[in-house]
Amino acid sequence: MPEPLPLFDAHLHPEALTDQDLESMRFFGVERALVVAHHFPEPTAKGLRQHFDHLVERQLPRLERLGIRAWAALGVHPRCIPRRGLSEVLSHLPDYFEGGRVVALGETGLHAGGEEEEEAFLEQLALARQLKLRVVVHTPLKDKERHTRRILTLLRQSGLAPSRALVDHANGRTVRTILEVGHWAGLTLHPEALQADRAVALVRRLGSERLVLDSDAGDGAGDILGLARTANLLGKAKLSERLVRRVTRDNAATFFQIHD
């Protein structure tokens, strides 16, 4: 069996995965990962801070123990906006960015849309601009094109440099627009989002500039081997090894400024 390509999974929710899941991902080439803050039922300001602490203090060391170098993105998911205390949560976020293990704010963005989600998104973008952070932006599965257009408008209004935003869960109808305005685009290899063969076709058409592949494993019925499967298919499609490495590893490291 040939040695798998070294992979960087740029969107992972390991708290919902078993050690065996993570060991399988490591066996098939995932050497690095970004752990991304997620949503949970009935969020509160206290619950969000506990979630952030759990990711940094428990999940990052767990991944390291299983052979995967890991960093985190922390932010308030649009499905996890507390009824009270958002400003309190955001006031504590800067503390997490000391030490180099939390490298981005996210995931934030829109899910159902509406005033509450937009205000929370803009507040987090203002914080990211103030702290000069990278941002992982969520786009929803439902009505993706409309919500993505609104997200791009809000990103432009925020004044955040386009190169600091990775707009994730893109698909064939949204990815080109995301790239054209200067953002990075994430293609999520998830059964509900994007199949591996479709991702290969998109990479073949778009190239590798500012394009990042990830799995979103741990969110529902995902595919823990989605990134490895797609890397294999990219090689079989006779795409250059340099291009494959860029979309499955190097671009993520570049965006999140991870150099070790």
PDB file of C-alpha atoms in Angstrom:
ATOM      1  CA  MET A   1       0.000   0.000   0.000  1.00  0.00           C
ATOM      2  CA  PRO A   2       1.501   3.380  -1.000  1.00  0.00           C
ATOM      3  CA  GLU A   3       2.140   5.944   1.717  1.00  0.00           C
ATOM      4  CA  PRO A   4      -0.869   8.317   1.887  1.00  0.00           C
ATOM      5  CA  LEU A   5      -0.350  11.993   1.161  1.00  0.00           C
ATOM      6  CA  PRO A   6       0.004  14.126   4.311  1.00  0.00           C
ATOM      7  CA  LEU A   7      -3.317  15.940   4.781  1.00  0.00           C
ATOM      8  CA  PHE A   8      -4.569  18.968   6.738  1.00  0.00           C
ATOM      9  CA  ASP A   9      -8.281  18.704   7.580  1.00  0.00           C
ATOM     10  CA  ALA A  10      -9.281  22.347   7.925  1.00  0.00           C
ATOM     11  CA  HIS A  11     -12.693  21.773   9.541  1.00  0.00           C
ATOM     12  CA  LEU A  12     -13.125  19.106  12.204  1.00  0.00           C
ATOM     13  CA  HIS A  13     -15.493  18.527  15.151  1.00  0.00           C
ATOM     14  CA  PRO A  14     -13.636  15.802  17.090  1.00  0.00           C
ATOM     15  CA  GLU A  15     -15.851  15.948  20.170  1.00  0.00           C
ATOM     16  CA  ALA A  16     -18.416  13.954  18.167  1.00  0.00           C
ATOM     17  CA  LEU A  17     -15.843  11.401  16.905  1.00  0.00           C
ATOM     18  CA  THR A  18     -14.404   8.329  18.615  1.00  0.00           C
ATOM     19  CA  ASP A  19     -10.712   7.656  19.089  1.00  0.00           C
ATOM     20  CA  GLN A  20     -11.080   4.931  16.461  1.00  0.00           C
ATOM     21  CA  ASP A  21     -12.492   7.471  13.990  1.00  0.00           C
ATOM     22  CA  LEU A  22      -9.539   9.774  14.568  1.00  0.00           C
ATOM     23  CA  GLU A  23      -7.041   6.906  14.373  1.00  0.00           C
ATOM     24  CA  SER A  24      -8.538   5.939  11.005  1.00  0.00           C
ATOM     25  CA  MET A  25      -8.187   9.503   9.766  1.00  0.00           C
ATOM     26  CA  ARG A  26      -4.560   9.548  10.886  1.00  0.00           C
ATOM     27  CA  PHE A  27      -3.868   6.174   9.230  1.00  0.00           C
ATOM     28  CA  PHE A  28      -5.169   7.538   5.924  1.00  0.00           C
ATOM     29  CA  GLY A  29      -3.007  10.635   6.030  1.00  0.00           C
ATOM     30  CA  VAL A  30      -4.536  13.355   8.235  1.00  0.00           C
ATOM     31  CA  GLU A  31      -1.503  14.778  10.029  1.00  0.00           C
ATOM     32  CA  ARG A  32      -2.944  18.206  10.896  1.00  0.00           C
ATOM     33  CA  ALA A  33      -6.415  19.465  11.714  1.00  0.00           C
ATOM     34  CA  LEU A  34      -8.315  22.585  12.652  1.00  0.00           C
ATOM     35  CA  VAL A  35     -10.856  22.017  15.432  1.00  0.00           C
ATOM     36  CA  VAL A  36     -13.774  24.401  14.856  1.00  0.00           C
ATOM     37  CA  ALA A  37     -16.283  25.626  17.448  1.00  0.00           C
ATOM     38  CA  HIS A  38     -19.695  24.144  16.767  1.00  0.00           C
ATOM     39  CA  HIS A  39     -23.345  24.459  17.831  1.00  0.00           C
ATOM     40  CA  PHE A  40     -25.221  22.700  20.611  1.00  0.00           C
ATOM     41  CA  PRO A  41     -28.789  22.804  22.003  1.00  0.00           C
ATOM     42  CA  GLU A  42     -29.915  25.751  24.126  1.00  0.00           C
ATOM     43  CA  PRO A  43     -26.651  27.716  24.172  1.00  0.00           C
ATOM     44  CA  THR A  44     -25.805  30.095  26.997  1.00  0.00           C
ATOM     45  CA  ALA A  45     -22.849  32.399  27.519  1.00  0.00           C
ATOM     46  CA  LYS A  46     -21.518  29.999  30.170  1.00  0.00           C
ATOM     47  CA  GLY A  47     -22.080  26.998  27.902  1.00  0.00           C
ATOM     48  CA  LEU A  48     -20.177  28.635  25.059  1.00  0.00           C
ATOM     49  CA  ARG A  49     -17.175  29.362  27.251  1.00  0.00           C
ATOM     50  CA  GLN A  50     -17.244  25.768  28.496  1.00  0.00           C
ATOM     51  CA  HIS A  51     -17.364  24.591  24.873  1.00  0.00           C
ATOM     52  CA  PHE A  52     -14.335  26.720  23.985  1.00  0.00           C
ATOM     53  CA  ASP A  53     -12.433  25.454  27.042  1.00  0.00           C
ATOM     54  CA  HIS A  54     -13.302  21.862  26.182  1.00  0.00           C
ATOM     55  CA  LEU A  55     -11.976  22.202  22.639  1.00  0.00           C
ATOM     56  CA  VAL A  56      -8.722  23.833  23.721  1.00  0.00           C
ATOM     57  CA  GLU A  57      -8.046  21.895  26.924  1.00  0.00           C
ATOM     58  CA  ARG A  58      -9.410  18.451  25.985  1.00  0.00           C
ATOM     59  CA  GLN A  59      -9.782  18.020  22.233  1.00  0.00           C
ATOM     60  CA  LEU A  60      -6.501  19.550  21.071  1.00  0.00           C
ATOM     61  CA  PRO A  61      -4.435  17.343  23.430  1.00  0.00           C
ATOM     62  CA  ARG A  62      -6.566  14.329  22.463  1.00  0.00           C
ATOM     63  CA  LEU A  63      -5.800  14.809  18.780  1.00  0.00           C
ATOM     64  CA  GLU A  64      -2.107  15.275  19.539  1.00  0.00           C
ATOM     65  CA  ARG A  65      -2.134  12.031  21.541  1.00  0.00           C
ATOM     66  CA  LEU A  66      -3.592  10.245  18.514  1.00  0.00           C
ATOM     67  CA  GLY A  67      -0.895  11.606  16.221  1.00  0.00           C
ATOM     68  CA  ILE A  68      -2.656  14.616  14.682  1.00  0.00           C
ATOM     69  CA  ARG A  69      -1.208  18.106  15.174  1.00  0.00           C
ATOM     70  CA  ALA A  70      -4.151  20.339  15.958  1.00  0.00           C
ATOM     71  CA  TRP A  71      -5.149  23.984  16.271  1.00  0.00           C
ATOM     72  CA  ALA A  72      -8.519  25.602  16.938  1.00  0.00           C
ATOM     73  CA  ALA A  73     -10.924  28.226  15.635  1.00  0.00           C
ATOM     74  CA  LEU A  74     -13.276  29.659  18.243  1.00  0.00           C
ATOM     75  CA  GLY A  75     -16.376  31.723  17.634  1.00  0.00           C
ATOM     76  CA  VAL A  76     -20.157  31.763  17.961  1.00  0.00           C
ATOM     77  CA  HIS A  77     -21.879  29.606  15.346  1.00  0.00           C
ATOM     78  CA  PRO A  78     -25.058  31.189  13.929  1.00  0.00           C
ATOM     79  CA  ARG A  79     -27.033  28.263  15.378  1.00  0.00           C
ATOM     80  CA  CYS A  80     -25.474  28.876  18.792  1.00  0.00           C
ATOM     81  CA  ILE A  81     -26.205  32.527  19.568  1.00  0.00           C
ATOM     82  CA  PRO A  82     -27.146  32.850  23.255  1.00  0.00           C
ATOM     83  CA  ARG A  83     -30.336  34.710  24.200  1.00  0.00           C
ATOM     84  CA  ARG A  84     -28.256  36.838  26.562  1.00  0.00           C
ATOM     85  CA  GLY A  85     -24.560  37.374  27.023  1.00  0.00           C
ATOM     86  CA  LEU A  86     -23.104  37.419  23.505  1.00  0.00           C
ATOM     87  CA  SER A  87     -21.028  40.507  24.324  1.00  0.00           C
ATOM     88  CA  GLU A  88     -19.701  38.715  27.418  1.00  0.00           C
ATOM     89  CA  VAL A  89     -18.616  35.735  25.309  1.00  0.00           C
ATOM     90  CA  LEU A  90     -16.923  37.953  22.750  1.00  0.00           C
ATOM     91  CA  SER A  91     -15.156  39.958  25.457  1.00  0.00           C
ATOM     92  CA  HIS A  92     -13.410  36.762  26.608  1.00  0.00           C
ATOM     93  CA  LEU A  93     -12.481  35.515  23.132  1.00  0.00           C
ATOM     94  CA  PRO A  94      -9.207  37.509  22.827  1.00  0.00           C
ATOM     95  CA  ASP A  95      -7.770  35.610  25.791  1.00  0.00           C
ATOM     96  CA  TYR A  96      -7.878  32.381  23.782  1.00  0.00           C
ATOM     97  CA  PHE A  97      -5.721  33.760  20.989  1.00  0.00           C
ATOM     98  CA  GLU A  98      -2.653  33.989  23.199  1.00  0.00           C
ATOM     99  CA  GLY A  99      -0.270  31.078  22.889  1.00  0.00           C
ATOM    100  CA  GLY A 100      -0.636  30.160  19.228  1.00  0.00           C
ATOM    101  CA  ARG A 101      -3.044  27.221  19.481  1.00  0.00           C
ATOM    102  CA  VAL A 102      -6.179  29.188  18.536  1.00  0.00           C
ATOM    103  CA  VAL A 103      -5.484  30.552  15.071  1.00  0.00           C
ATOM    104  CA  ALA A 104      -8.850  31.813  13.772  1.00  0.00           C
ATOM    105  CA  LEU A 105     -12.275  33.035  14.772  1.00  0.00           C
ATOM    106  CA  GLY A 106     -15.111  30.723  13.790  1.00  0.00           C
ATOM    107  CA  GLU A 107     -17.161  29.260  12.736  1.00  0.00           C
ATOM    108  CA  THR A 108     -19.422  32.237  12.346  1.00  0.00           C
ATOM    109  CA  GLY A 109     -21.678  33.330   9.492  1.00  0.00           C
ATOM    110  CA  LEU A 110     -25.339  32.787   8.675  1.00  0.00           C
ATOM    111  CA  HIS A 111     -27.544  29.708   8.897  1.00  0.00           C
ATOM    112  CA  ALA A 112     -31.228  30.677   8.770  1.00  0.00           C
ATOM    113  CA  GLY A 113     -30.439  34.351   8.290  1.00  0.00           C
ATOM    114  CA  GLY A 114     -32.186  37.263   9.953  1.00  0.00           C
ATOM    115  CA  GLU A 115     -31.266  40.260  12.065  1.00  0.00           C
ATOM    116  CA  GLU A 116     -29.981  38.369  15.110  1.00  0.00           C
ATOM    117  CA  GLU A 117     -27.589  36.214  13.061  1.00  0.00           C
ATOM    118  CA  GLU A 118     -26.377  39.177  11.024  1.00  0.00           C
ATOM    119  CA  GLU A 119     -25.666  41.265  14.123  1.00  0.00           C
ATOM    120  CA  ALA A 120     -23.735  38.418  15.767  1.00  0.00           C
ATOM    121  CA  PHE A 121     -21.778  37.860  12.544  1.00  0.00           C
ATOM    122  CA  LEU A 122     -20.883  41.534  12.190  1.00  0.00           C
ATOM    123  CA  GLU A 123     -19.827  41.786  15.846  1.00  0.00           C
ATOM    124  CA  GLN A 124     -17.453  38.877  15.370  1.00  0.00           C
ATOM    125  CA  LEU A 125     -16.095  40.299  12.124  1.00  0.00           C
ATOM    126  CA  ALA A 126     -15.405  43.584  13.930  1.00  0.00           C
ATOM    127  CA  LEU A 127     -13.510  41.670  16.607  1.00  0.00           C
ATOM    128  CA  ALA A 128     -11.545  39.754  13.972  1.00  0.00           C
ATOM    129  CA  ARG A 129     -10.650  43.001  12.228  1.00  0.00           C
ATOM    130  CA  GLN A 130      -9.560  44.563  15.515  1.00  0.00           C
ATOM    131  CA  LEU A 131      -7.377  41.560  16.438  1.00  0.00           C
ATOM    132  CA  LYS A 132      -6.188  40.934  12.835  1.00  0.00           C
ATOM    133  CA  LEU A 133      -7.585  37.389  12.890  1.00  0.00           C
ATOM    134  CA  ARG A 134      -8.482  34.898  10.193  1.00  0.00           C
ATOM    135  CA  VAL A 135     -12.171  33.937  10.109  1.00  0.00           C
ATOM    136  CA  VAL A 136     -13.893  30.649   9.238  1.00  0.00           C
ATOM    137  CA  VAL A 137     -17.306  31.496   7.778  1.00  0.00           C
ATOM    138  CA  HIS A 138     -20.231  29.045   7.782  1.00  0.00           C
ATOM    139  CA  THR A 139     -22.601  28.880   4.825  1.00  0.00           C
ATOM    140  CA  PRO A 140     -25.757  26.766   5.243  1.00  0.00           C
ATOM    141  CA  LEU A 141     -26.878  23.781   3.218  1.00  0.00           C
ATOM    142  CA  LYS A 142     -30.357  25.220   2.628  1.00  0.00           C
ATOM    143  CA  ASP A 143     -30.725  28.167   0.237  1.00  0.00           C
ATOM    144  CA  LYS A 144     -26.925  28.369   0.015  1.00  0.00           C
ATOM    145  CA  GLU A 145     -26.657  30.779  -2.904  1.00  0.00           C
ATOM    146  CA  ARG A 146     -28.882  33.462  -1.340  1.00  0.00           C
ATOM    147  CA  HIS A 147     -27.222  33.214   2.062  1.00  0.00           C
ATOM    148  CA  THR A 148     -23.752  33.225   0.518  1.00  0.00           C
ATOM    149  CA  ARG A 149     -24.532  36.439  -1.375  1.00  0.00           C
ATOM    150  CA  ARG A 150     -25.656  38.053   1.875  1.00  0.00           C
ATOM    151  CA  ILE A 151     -22.571  36.781   3.704  1.00  0.00           C
ATOM    152  CA  LEU A 152     -20.304  38.277   1.046  1.00  0.00           C
ATOM    153  CA  THR A 153     -22.131  41.604   1.371  1.00  0.00           C
ATOM    154  CA  LEU A 154     -21.661  41.608   5.148  1.00  0.00           C
ATOM    155  CA  LEU A 155     -18.000  40.660   4.807  1.00  0.00           C
ATOM    156  CA  ARG A 156     -17.481  43.598   2.465  1.00  0.00           C
ATOM    157  CA  GLN A 157     -19.323  45.968   4.831  1.00  0.00           C
ATOM    158  CA  SER A 158     -17.240  44.787   7.803  1.00  0.00           C
ATOM    159  CA  GLY A 159     -13.984  46.093   6.356  1.00  0.00           C
ATOM    160  CA  LEU A 160     -12.210  42.811   7.068  1.00  0.00           C
ATOM    161  CA  ALA A 161      -9.512  42.167   4.468  1.00  0.00           C
ATOM    162  CA  PRO A 162     -10.939  39.620   1.984  1.00  0.00           C
ATOM    163  CA  SER A 163      -7.833  37.457   2.308  1.00  0.00           C
ATOM    164  CA  ARG A 164      -8.595  36.901   6.010  1.00  0.00           C
ATOM    165  CA  ALA A 165     -11.903  35.080   5.422  1.00  0.00           C
ATOM    166  CA  LEU A 166     -12.283  31.398   4.523  1.00  0.00           C
ATOM    167  CA  VAL A 167     -15.880  31.019   3.330  1.00  0.00           C
ATOM    168  CA  ASP A 168     -16.569  27.357   3.962  1.00  0.00           C
ATOM    169  CA  HIS A 169     -19.011  24.716   2.708  1.00  0.00           C
ATOM    170  CA  ALA A 170     -18.896  26.231  -0.778  1.00  0.00           C
ATOM    171  CA  ASN A 171     -20.301  24.316  -3.735  1.00  0.00           C
ATOM    172  CA  GLY A 172     -20.242  24.485  -7.511  1.00  0.00           C
ATOM    173  CA  ARG A 173     -22.733  27.374  -7.531  1.00  0.00           C
ATOM    174  CA  THR A 174     -20.974  29.553  -4.955  1.00  0.00           C
ATOM    175  CA  VAL A 175     -17.256  28.814  -5.023  1.00  0.00           C
ATOM    176  CA  ARG A 176     -16.324  30.958  -8.014  1.00  0.00           C
ATOM    177  CA  THR A 177     -18.061  34.051  -6.595  1.00  0.00           C
ATOM    178  CA  ILE A 178     -16.297  33.574  -3.262  1.00  0.00           C
ATOM    179  CA  LEU A 179     -12.909  33.379  -4.967  1.00  0.00           C
ATOM    180  CA  GLU A 180     -13.593  36.273  -7.339  1.00  0.00           C
ATOM    181  CA  VAL A 181     -14.047  38.758  -4.479  1.00  0.00           C
ATOM    182  CA  GLY A 182     -10.744  37.718  -2.895  1.00  0.00           C
ATOM    183  CA  HIS A 183     -11.790  35.317  -0.149  1.00  0.00           C
ATOM    184  CA  TRP A 184     -10.531  31.798   0.385  1.00  0.00           C
ATOM    185  CA  ALA A 185     -13.089  29.055  -0.299  1.00  0.00           C
ATOM    186  CA  GLY A 186     -13.612  25.791   1.551  1.00  0.00           C
ATOM    187  CA  LEU A 187     -14.967  22.726  -0.224  1.00  0.00           C
ATOM    188  CA  THR A 188     -16.481  20.453   2.407  1.00  0.00           C
ATOM    189  CA  LEU A 189     -16.387  16.738   1.594  1.00  0.00           C
ATOM    190  CA  HIS A 190     -19.539  15.720   3.406  1.00  0.00           C
ATOM    191  CA  PRO A 191     -22.343  13.394   2.222  1.00  0.00           C
ATOM    192  CA  GLU A 192     -24.876  16.209   2.615  1.00  0.00           C
ATOM    193  CA  ALA A 193     -22.673  18.838   0.964  1.00  0.00           C
ATOM    194  CA  LEU A 194     -20.210  17.705  -1.691  1.00  0.00           C
ATOM    195  CA  GLN A 195     -19.252  14.276  -3.024  1.00  0.00           C
ATOM    196  CA  ALA A 196     -15.605  13.476  -3.731  1.00  0.00           C
ATOM    197  CA  ASP A 197     -16.012  13.150  -7.506  1.00  0.00           C
ATOM    198  CA  ARG A 198     -17.724  16.538  -7.709  1.00  0.00           C
ATOM    199  CA  ALA A 199     -14.940  18.108  -5.653  1.00  0.00           C
ATOM    200  CA  VAL A 200     -12.366  16.668  -8.063  1.00  0.00           C
ATOM    201  CA  ALA A 201     -14.228  18.230 -10.994  1.00  0.00           C
ATOM    202  CA  LEU A 202     -14.268  21.610  -9.243  1.00  0.00           C
ATOM    203  CA  VAL A 203     -10.541  21.485  -8.460  1.00  0.00           C
ATOM    204  CA  ARG A 204      -9.800  20.483 -12.049  1.00  0.00           C
ATOM    205  CA  ARG A 205     -11.779  23.503 -13.277  1.00  0.00           C
ATOM    206  CA  LEU A 206     -10.707  26.085 -10.685  1.00  0.00           C
ATOM    207  CA  GLY A 207      -7.116  25.118  -9.900  1.00  0.00           C
ATOM    208  CA  SER A 208      -5.692  25.458  -6.407  1.00  0.00           C
ATOM    209  CA  GLU A 209      -5.529  29.198  -5.750  1.00  0.00           C
ATOM    210  CA  ARG A 210      -7.108  29.967  -2.323  1.00  0.00           C
ATOM    211  CA  LEU A 211      -9.005  26.656  -2.344  1.00  0.00           C
ATOM    212  CA  VAL A 212      -9.083  24.465   0.793  1.00  0.00           C
ATOM    213  CA  LEU A 213     -10.605  20.985   1.165  1.00  0.00           C
ATOM    214  CA  ASP A 214     -12.009  19.830   4.513  1.00  0.00           C
ATOM    215  CA  SER A 215     -14.370  17.188   5.922  1.00  0.00           C
ATOM    216  CA  ASP A 216     -16.579  18.802   8.618  1.00  0.00           C
ATOM    217  CA  ALA A 217     -16.377  15.342  10.199  1.00  0.00           C
ATOM    218  CA  GLY A 218     -18.268  15.196  13.475  1.00  0.00           C
ATOM    219  CA  ASP A 219     -21.221  17.188  12.160  1.00  0.00           C
ATOM    220  CA  GLY A 220     -23.939  14.630  11.510  1.00  0.00           C
ATOM    221  CA  ALA A 221     -23.379  11.627   9.288  1.00  0.00           C
ATOM    222  CA  GLY A 222     -20.063  12.803   7.846  1.00  0.00           C
ATOM    223  CA  ASP A 223     -17.301  10.946   6.080  1.00  0.00           C
ATOM    224  CA  ILE A 224     -14.153  10.646   8.166  1.00  0.00           C
ATOM    225  CA  LEU A 225     -12.234   9.505   5.062  1.00  0.00           C
ATOM    226  CA  GLY A 226     -13.696  12.139   2.737  1.00  0.00           C
ATOM    227  CA  LEU A 227     -10.470  14.139   2.514  1.00  0.00           C
ATOM    228  CA  ALA A 228      -8.284  11.050   1.984  1.00  0.00           C
ATOM    229  CA  ARG A 229     -10.691   9.666  -0.608  1.00  0.00           C
ATOM    230  CA  THR A 230     -10.682  12.932  -2.537  1.00  0.00           C
ATOM    231  CA  ALA A 231      -6.886  13.236  -2.402  1.00  0.00           C
ATOM    232  CA  ASN A 232      -6.684   9.752  -3.896  1.00  0.00           C
ATOM    233  CA  LEU A 233      -9.167  10.643  -6.658  1.00  0.00           C
ATOM    234  CA  LEU A 234      -7.282  13.858  -7.430  1.00  0.00           C
ATOM    235  CA  GLY A 235      -4.144  11.798  -8.006  1.00  0.00           C
ATOM    236  CA  LYS A 236      -6.011   9.335 -10.210  1.00  0.00           C
ATOM    237  CA  ALA A 237      -7.362  12.278 -12.232  1.00  0.00           C
ATOM    238  CA  LYS A 238      -3.766  12.966 -13.291  1.00  0.00           C
ATOM    239  CA  LEU A 239      -3.643  16.297 -11.471  1.00  0.00           C
ATOM    240  CA  SER A 240      -0.158  17.287 -10.374  1.00  0.00           C
ATOM    241  CA  GLU A 241       1.054  16.278  -6.939  1.00  0.00           C
ATOM    242  CA  ARG A 242       1.840  19.938  -6.248  1.00  0.00           C
ATOM    243  CA  LEU A 243      -1.782  20.930  -6.911  1.00  0.00           C
ATOM    244  CA  VAL A 244      -3.106  18.064  -4.799  1.00  0.00           C
ATOM    245  CA  ARG A 245      -0.820  19.018  -1.905  1.00  0.00           C
ATOM    246  CA  ARG A 246      -1.937  22.630  -2.099  1.00  0.00           C
ATOM    247  CA  VAL A 247      -5.684  21.940  -1.823  1.00  0.00           C
ATOM    248  CA  THR A 248      -5.353  19.128   0.744  1.00  0.00           C
ATOM    249  CA  ARG A 249      -2.600  20.537   2.982  1.00  0.00           C
ATOM    250  CA  ASP A 250      -0.515  23.550   2.037  1.00  0.00           C
ATOM    251  CA  ASN A 251      -3.286  26.103   1.446  1.00  0.00           C
ATOM    252  CA  ALA A 252      -4.795  25.460   4.876  1.00  0.00           C
ATOM    253  CA  ALA A 253      -1.395  25.932   6.513  1.00  0.00           C
ATOM    254  CA  THR A 254      -0.889  29.151   4.550  1.00  0.00           C
ATOM    255  CA  PHE A 255      -4.299  30.580   5.396  1.00  0.00           C
ATOM    256  CA  PHE A 256      -4.034  29.816   9.109  1.00  0.00           C
ATOM    257  CA  GLN A 257      -0.355  30.883   9.155  1.00  0.00           C
ATOM    258  CA  ILE A 258       0.895  27.586  10.496  1.00  0.00           C
ATOM    259  CA  HIS A 259       4.550  27.185   9.642  1.00  0.00           C
ATOM    260  CA  ASP A 260       5.759  24.326  11.845  1.00  0.00           C
TER     261      ASP A 260
END
